Short mmCIF file of C-alpha atoms in Angstrom, two decimals:
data_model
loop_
_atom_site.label_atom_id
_atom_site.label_comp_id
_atom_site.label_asym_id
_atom_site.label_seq_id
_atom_site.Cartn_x
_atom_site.Cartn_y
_atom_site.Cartn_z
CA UNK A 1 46.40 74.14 -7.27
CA UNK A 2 49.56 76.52 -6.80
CA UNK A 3 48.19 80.44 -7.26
CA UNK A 4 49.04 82.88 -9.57
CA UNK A 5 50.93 84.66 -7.09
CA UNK A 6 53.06 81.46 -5.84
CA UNK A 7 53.95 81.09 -9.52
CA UNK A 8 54.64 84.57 -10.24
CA UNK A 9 57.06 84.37 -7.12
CA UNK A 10 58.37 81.24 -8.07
CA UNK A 11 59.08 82.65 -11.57
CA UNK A 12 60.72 85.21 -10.98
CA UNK A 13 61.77 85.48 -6.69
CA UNK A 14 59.42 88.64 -6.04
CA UNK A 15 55.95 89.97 -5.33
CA UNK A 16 55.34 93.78 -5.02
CA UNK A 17 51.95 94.70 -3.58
CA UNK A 18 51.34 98.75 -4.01
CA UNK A 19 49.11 99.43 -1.16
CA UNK A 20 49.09 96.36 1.27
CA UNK A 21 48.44 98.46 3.83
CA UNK A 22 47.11 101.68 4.34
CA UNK A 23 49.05 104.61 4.42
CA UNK A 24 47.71 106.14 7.99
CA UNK A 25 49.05 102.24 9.27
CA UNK A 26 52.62 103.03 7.35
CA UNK A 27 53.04 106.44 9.42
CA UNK A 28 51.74 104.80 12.32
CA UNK A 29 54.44 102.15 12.07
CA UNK A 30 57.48 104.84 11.18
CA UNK A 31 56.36 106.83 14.19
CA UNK A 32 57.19 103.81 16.41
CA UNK A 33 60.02 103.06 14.55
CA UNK A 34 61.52 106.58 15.27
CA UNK A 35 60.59 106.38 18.76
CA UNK A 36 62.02 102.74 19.35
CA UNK A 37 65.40 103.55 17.55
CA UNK A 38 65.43 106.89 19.88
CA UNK A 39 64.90 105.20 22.73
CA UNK A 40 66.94 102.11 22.85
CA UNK A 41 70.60 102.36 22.50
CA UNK A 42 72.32 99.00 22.45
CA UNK A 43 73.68 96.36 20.35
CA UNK A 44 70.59 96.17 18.11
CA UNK A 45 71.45 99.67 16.67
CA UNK A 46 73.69 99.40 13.64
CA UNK A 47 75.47 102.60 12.50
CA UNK A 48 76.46 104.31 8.96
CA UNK A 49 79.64 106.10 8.32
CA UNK A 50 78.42 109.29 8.99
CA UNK A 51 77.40 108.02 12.72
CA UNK A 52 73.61 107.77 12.12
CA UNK A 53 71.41 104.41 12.44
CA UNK A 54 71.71 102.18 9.41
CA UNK A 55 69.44 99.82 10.84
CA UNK A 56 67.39 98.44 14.25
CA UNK A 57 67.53 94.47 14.89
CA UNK A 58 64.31 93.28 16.81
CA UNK A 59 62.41 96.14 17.31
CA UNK A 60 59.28 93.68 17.95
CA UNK A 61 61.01 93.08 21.80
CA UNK A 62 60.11 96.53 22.45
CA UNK A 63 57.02 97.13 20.39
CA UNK A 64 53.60 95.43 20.30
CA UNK A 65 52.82 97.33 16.85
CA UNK A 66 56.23 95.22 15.31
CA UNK A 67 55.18 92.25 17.45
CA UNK A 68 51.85 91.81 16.10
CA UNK A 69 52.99 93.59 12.43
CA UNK A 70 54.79 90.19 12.33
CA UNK A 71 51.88 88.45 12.38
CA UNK A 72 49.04 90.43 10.74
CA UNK A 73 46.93 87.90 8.63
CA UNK A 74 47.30 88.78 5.50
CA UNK A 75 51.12 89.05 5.37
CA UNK A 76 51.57 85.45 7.15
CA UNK A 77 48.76 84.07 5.03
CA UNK A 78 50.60 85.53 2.03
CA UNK A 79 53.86 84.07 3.23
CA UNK A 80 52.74 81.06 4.17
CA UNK A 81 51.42 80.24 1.00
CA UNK A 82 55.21 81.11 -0.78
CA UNK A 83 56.76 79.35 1.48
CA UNK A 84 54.57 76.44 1.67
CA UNK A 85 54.75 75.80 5.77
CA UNK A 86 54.55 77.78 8.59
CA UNK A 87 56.60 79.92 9.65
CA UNK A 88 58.86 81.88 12.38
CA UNK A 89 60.65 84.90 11.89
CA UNK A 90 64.26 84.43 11.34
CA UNK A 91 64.95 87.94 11.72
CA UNK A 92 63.27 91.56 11.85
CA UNK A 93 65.40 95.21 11.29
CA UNK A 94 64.53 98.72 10.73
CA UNK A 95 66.14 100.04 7.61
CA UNK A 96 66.70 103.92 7.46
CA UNK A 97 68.65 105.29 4.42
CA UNK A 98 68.37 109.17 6.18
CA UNK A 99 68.31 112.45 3.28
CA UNK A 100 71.50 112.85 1.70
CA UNK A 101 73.44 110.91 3.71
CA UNK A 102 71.97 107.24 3.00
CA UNK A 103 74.94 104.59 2.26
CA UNK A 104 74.57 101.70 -0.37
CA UNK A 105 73.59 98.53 0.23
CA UNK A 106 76.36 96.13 -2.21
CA UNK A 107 74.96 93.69 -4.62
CA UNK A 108 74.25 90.58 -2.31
CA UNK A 109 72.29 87.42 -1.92
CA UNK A 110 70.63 87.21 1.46
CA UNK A 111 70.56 83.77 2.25
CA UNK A 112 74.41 83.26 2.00
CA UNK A 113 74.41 84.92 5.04
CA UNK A 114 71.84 82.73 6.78
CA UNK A 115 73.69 80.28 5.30
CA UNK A 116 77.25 80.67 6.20
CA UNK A 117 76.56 82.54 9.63
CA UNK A 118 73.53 80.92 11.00
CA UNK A 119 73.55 77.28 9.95
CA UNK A 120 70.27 77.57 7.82
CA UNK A 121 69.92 74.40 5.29
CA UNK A 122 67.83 75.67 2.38
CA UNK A 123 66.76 78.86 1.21
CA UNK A 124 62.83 77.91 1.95
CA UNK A 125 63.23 81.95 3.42
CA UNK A 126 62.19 85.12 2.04
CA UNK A 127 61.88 89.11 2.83
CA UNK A 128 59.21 90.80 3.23
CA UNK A 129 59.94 94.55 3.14
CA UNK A 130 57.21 97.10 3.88
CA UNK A 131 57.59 100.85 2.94
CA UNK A 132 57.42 103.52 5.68
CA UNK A 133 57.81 106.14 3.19
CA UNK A 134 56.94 106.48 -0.60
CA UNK A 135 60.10 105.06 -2.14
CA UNK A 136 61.09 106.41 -5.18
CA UNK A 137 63.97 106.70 -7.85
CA UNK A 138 65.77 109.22 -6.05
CA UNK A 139 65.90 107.99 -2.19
CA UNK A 140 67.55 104.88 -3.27
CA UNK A 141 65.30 102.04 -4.16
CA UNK A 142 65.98 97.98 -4.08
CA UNK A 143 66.96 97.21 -7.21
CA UNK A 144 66.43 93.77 -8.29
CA UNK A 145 67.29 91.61 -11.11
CA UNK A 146 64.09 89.14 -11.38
CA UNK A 147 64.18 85.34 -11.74
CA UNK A 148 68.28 85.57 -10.55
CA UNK A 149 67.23 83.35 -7.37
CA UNK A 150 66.84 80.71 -9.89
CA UNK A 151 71.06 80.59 -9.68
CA UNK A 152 70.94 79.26 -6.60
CA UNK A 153 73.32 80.63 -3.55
CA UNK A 154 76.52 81.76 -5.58
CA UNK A 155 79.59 80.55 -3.77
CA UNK A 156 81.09 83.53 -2.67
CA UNK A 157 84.37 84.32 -1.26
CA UNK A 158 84.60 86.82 2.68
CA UNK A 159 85.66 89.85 1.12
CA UNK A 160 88.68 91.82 2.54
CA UNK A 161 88.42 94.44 5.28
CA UNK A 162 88.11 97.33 3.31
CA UNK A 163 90.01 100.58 4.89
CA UNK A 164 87.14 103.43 6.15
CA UNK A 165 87.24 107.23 5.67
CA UNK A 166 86.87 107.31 9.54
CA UNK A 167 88.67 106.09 11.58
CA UNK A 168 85.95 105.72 14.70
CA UNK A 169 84.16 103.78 12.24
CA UNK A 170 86.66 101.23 11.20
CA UNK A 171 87.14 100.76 14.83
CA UNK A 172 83.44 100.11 15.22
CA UNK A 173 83.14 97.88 12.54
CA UNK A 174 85.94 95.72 14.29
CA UNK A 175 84.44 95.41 17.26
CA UNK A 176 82.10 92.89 16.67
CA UNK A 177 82.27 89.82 13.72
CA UNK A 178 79.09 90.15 12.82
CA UNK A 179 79.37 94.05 12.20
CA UNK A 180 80.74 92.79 8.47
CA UNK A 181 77.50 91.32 7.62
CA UNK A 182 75.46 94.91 8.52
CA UNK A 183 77.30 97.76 7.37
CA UNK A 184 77.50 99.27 4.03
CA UNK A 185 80.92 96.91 3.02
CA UNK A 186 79.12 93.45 3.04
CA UNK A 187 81.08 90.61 3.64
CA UNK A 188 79.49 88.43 1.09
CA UNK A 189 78.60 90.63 -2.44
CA UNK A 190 77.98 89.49 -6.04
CA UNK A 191 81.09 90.08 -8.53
CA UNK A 192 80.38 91.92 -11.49
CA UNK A 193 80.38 88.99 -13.99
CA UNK A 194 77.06 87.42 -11.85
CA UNK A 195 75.51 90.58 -11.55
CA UNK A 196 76.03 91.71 -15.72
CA UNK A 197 75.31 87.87 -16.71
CA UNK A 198 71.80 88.08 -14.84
CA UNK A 199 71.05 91.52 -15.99
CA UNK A 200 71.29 90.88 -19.46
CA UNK A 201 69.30 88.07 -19.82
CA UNK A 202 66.37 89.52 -17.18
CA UNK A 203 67.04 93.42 -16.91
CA UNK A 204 66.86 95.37 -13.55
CA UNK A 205 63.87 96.52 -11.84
CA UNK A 206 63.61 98.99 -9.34
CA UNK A 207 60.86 98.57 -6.60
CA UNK A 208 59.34 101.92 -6.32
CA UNK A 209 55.63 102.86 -4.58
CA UNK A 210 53.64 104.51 -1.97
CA UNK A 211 53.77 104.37 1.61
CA UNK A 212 52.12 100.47 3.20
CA UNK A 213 53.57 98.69 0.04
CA UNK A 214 55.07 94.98 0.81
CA UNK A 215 57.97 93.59 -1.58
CA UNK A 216 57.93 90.19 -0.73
CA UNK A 217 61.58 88.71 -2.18
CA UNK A 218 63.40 85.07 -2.05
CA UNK A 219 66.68 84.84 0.19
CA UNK A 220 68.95 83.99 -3.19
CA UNK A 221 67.25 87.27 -5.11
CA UNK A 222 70.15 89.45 -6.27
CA UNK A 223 69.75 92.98 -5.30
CA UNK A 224 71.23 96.09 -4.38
CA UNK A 225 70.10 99.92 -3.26
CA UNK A 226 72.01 102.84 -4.43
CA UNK A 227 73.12 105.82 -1.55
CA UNK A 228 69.61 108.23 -0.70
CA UNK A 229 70.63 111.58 -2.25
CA UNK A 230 67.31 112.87 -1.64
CA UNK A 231 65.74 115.48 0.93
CA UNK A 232 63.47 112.40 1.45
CA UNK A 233 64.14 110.05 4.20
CA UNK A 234 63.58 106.08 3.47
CA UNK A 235 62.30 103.79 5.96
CA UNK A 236 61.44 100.40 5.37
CA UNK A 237 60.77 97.54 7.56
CA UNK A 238 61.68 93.69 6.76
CA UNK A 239 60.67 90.64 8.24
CA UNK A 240 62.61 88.15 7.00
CA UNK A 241 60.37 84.42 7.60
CA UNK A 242 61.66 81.15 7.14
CA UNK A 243 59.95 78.23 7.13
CA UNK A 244 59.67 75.78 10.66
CA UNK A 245 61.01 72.98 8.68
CA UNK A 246 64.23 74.78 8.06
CA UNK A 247 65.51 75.90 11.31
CA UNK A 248 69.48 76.85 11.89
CA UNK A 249 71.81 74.03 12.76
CA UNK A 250 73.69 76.99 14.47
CA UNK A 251 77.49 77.17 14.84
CA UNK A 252 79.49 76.82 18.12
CA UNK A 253 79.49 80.60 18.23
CA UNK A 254 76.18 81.88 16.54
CA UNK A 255 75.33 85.62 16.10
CA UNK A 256 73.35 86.88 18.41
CA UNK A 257 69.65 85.87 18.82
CA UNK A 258 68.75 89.62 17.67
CA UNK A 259 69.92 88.59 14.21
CA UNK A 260 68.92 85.25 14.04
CA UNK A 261 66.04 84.08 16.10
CA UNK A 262 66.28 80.53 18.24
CA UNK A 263 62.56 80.63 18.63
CA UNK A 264 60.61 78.18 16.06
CA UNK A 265 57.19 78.19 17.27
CA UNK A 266 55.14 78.74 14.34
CA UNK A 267 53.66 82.00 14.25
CA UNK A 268 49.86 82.65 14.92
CA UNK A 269 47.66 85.13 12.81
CA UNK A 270 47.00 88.11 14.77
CA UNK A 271 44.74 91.34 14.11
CA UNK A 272 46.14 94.91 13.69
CA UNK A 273 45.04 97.48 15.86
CA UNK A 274 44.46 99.63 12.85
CA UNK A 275 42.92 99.64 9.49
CA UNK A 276 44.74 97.46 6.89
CA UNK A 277 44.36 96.91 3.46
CA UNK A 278 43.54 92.96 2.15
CA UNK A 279 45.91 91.74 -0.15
CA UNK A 280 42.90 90.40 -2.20
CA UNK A 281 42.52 93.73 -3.38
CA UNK A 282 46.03 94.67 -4.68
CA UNK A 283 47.49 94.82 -8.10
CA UNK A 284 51.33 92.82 -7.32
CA UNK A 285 54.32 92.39 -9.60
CA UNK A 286 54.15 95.99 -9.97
CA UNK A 287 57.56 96.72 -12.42
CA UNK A 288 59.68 99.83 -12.81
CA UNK A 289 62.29 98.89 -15.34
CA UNK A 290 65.44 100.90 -15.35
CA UNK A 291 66.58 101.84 -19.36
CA UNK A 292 69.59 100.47 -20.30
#
């Protein structure tokens, strides 16, 4: 008997949970993620146009709070159940959209990438993004057009390099292919047509709430976050699973393992080292529309 939450997800490509976990465990988890993106400084760190961290690939290699964050049981039992299999993690990153300064993230599909770049079959994948701070309307939310995953993977065309205000970051962006596929000009995004066809017939939600809440989202979900023009930072946390079943047939020349994971072994439930909160007890699809 499929759940209400499978067939909410498979209705319309999303779950939010306010509250999954606790708040104390949400600053618990930021303060690591400040001290991990402080402390290692390599390829894994992804920068913005203004020079400050966009994002952190893998932090789980230097963190047993990510590591086993991966695997609490809730969130795989959760995932497990939308995805119907078990499950590795395809990839893990940091997002940090800083005050004021926080760049856009372009109307996209995720799984075009994972298609495209990593070999990945079939979008038996999803997100699960887990909020570090209380995200509101002003320190730019996801916004997400629900049931657009039901499209498919639009057939998108690599956009053109773009020219950059900077010209240290146009050289950075250059100096490695898969920079394209991180930075605030995407190389795959959604043309206007898609994205105002979608929104008319479903509308656009914007997933807002506290600290320790999960939005759980399918890899062909459209979505999109505006810049952070707030004195608020946003950090978030996603843990993108995909299903054993559906492993990579990589390329000759894949990305690097930090973006797209050549360990399958399913993952095993593991306990958090602080207090969580069961999903059991959550209120999910939790909708903000946005007026039109």
């Amino acid at each position: 008997m499929i759940s209400d939450e499978k067939q909410k997800y498979d209705s319309k490509g999303y779950l939010l949970y306010e509250g999954f976990y606790t708040n104390s465990l949400a600053q618990s988890i930021k303060e690591e993620a400040r001290r991990v993106i402080h402390e290692e400084d390599d390829e894994r760190k992804i920068l913005e146009k203004s020079g400050v961290a966009r994002s952190f690939f893998s932090p789980e290699n230097n963190s047993d709070l990510f590591y086993r964050l991966n695997r609490e049981k809730n969130m795989l039992r959760l995932v497990k159940e939308l995805l119907g299999g078990e499950v590795y993690t395809h990839q893990t990153k940091i997002n940090i959209k800083h005050a004021l300064i926080g760049d856009v993230w372009e109307w996209h599909q995720d799984f075009i990438f994972w298609a495209k770049d990593d070999g990945m079959p079939a979008p038996n994948v999803l997100t699960a993004m887990v909020f570090l701070d209380d995200v509101t309307e002003f320190n730019g939310p996801l916004m997400i057009i629900p049931g657009s995953h039901q499209m498919g993977m639009l057939q998108e065309t690599q956009k053109a390099a773009s020219n950059h205000d900077k010209e240290w970051n146009e050289k950075y962006v250059n100096t490695k292919s898969y920079l394209s596929a991180l930075s605030a000009d995407l190389k795959y995004t959604l043309g206007q047509q898609e994205i105002l066809g979608m929104a008319e017939k479903r509308g656009i939600v914007s997933a807002k709430g506290k600290a320790g809440s999960v939005l759980f989202f399918h890899g062909n979900l459209f979505h999109a976050s505006p810049n952070n023009l707030s004195p608020w930072d946003r950090y978030v946390y996603l843990i993108t699973y995909n299903r054993v079943d559906n492993q990579p047939d990589f390329p000759k020349n894949p990305r690097p393992a930090f973006l797209a994971n050549r360990d399958f072994t399913p993952l095993e439930a593991m306990e958090m080292a602080y207090p969580v909160v069961s999903p059991e007890v959550c209120q999910p699809d939790i909708q903000y529309p946005i007026s039109r």
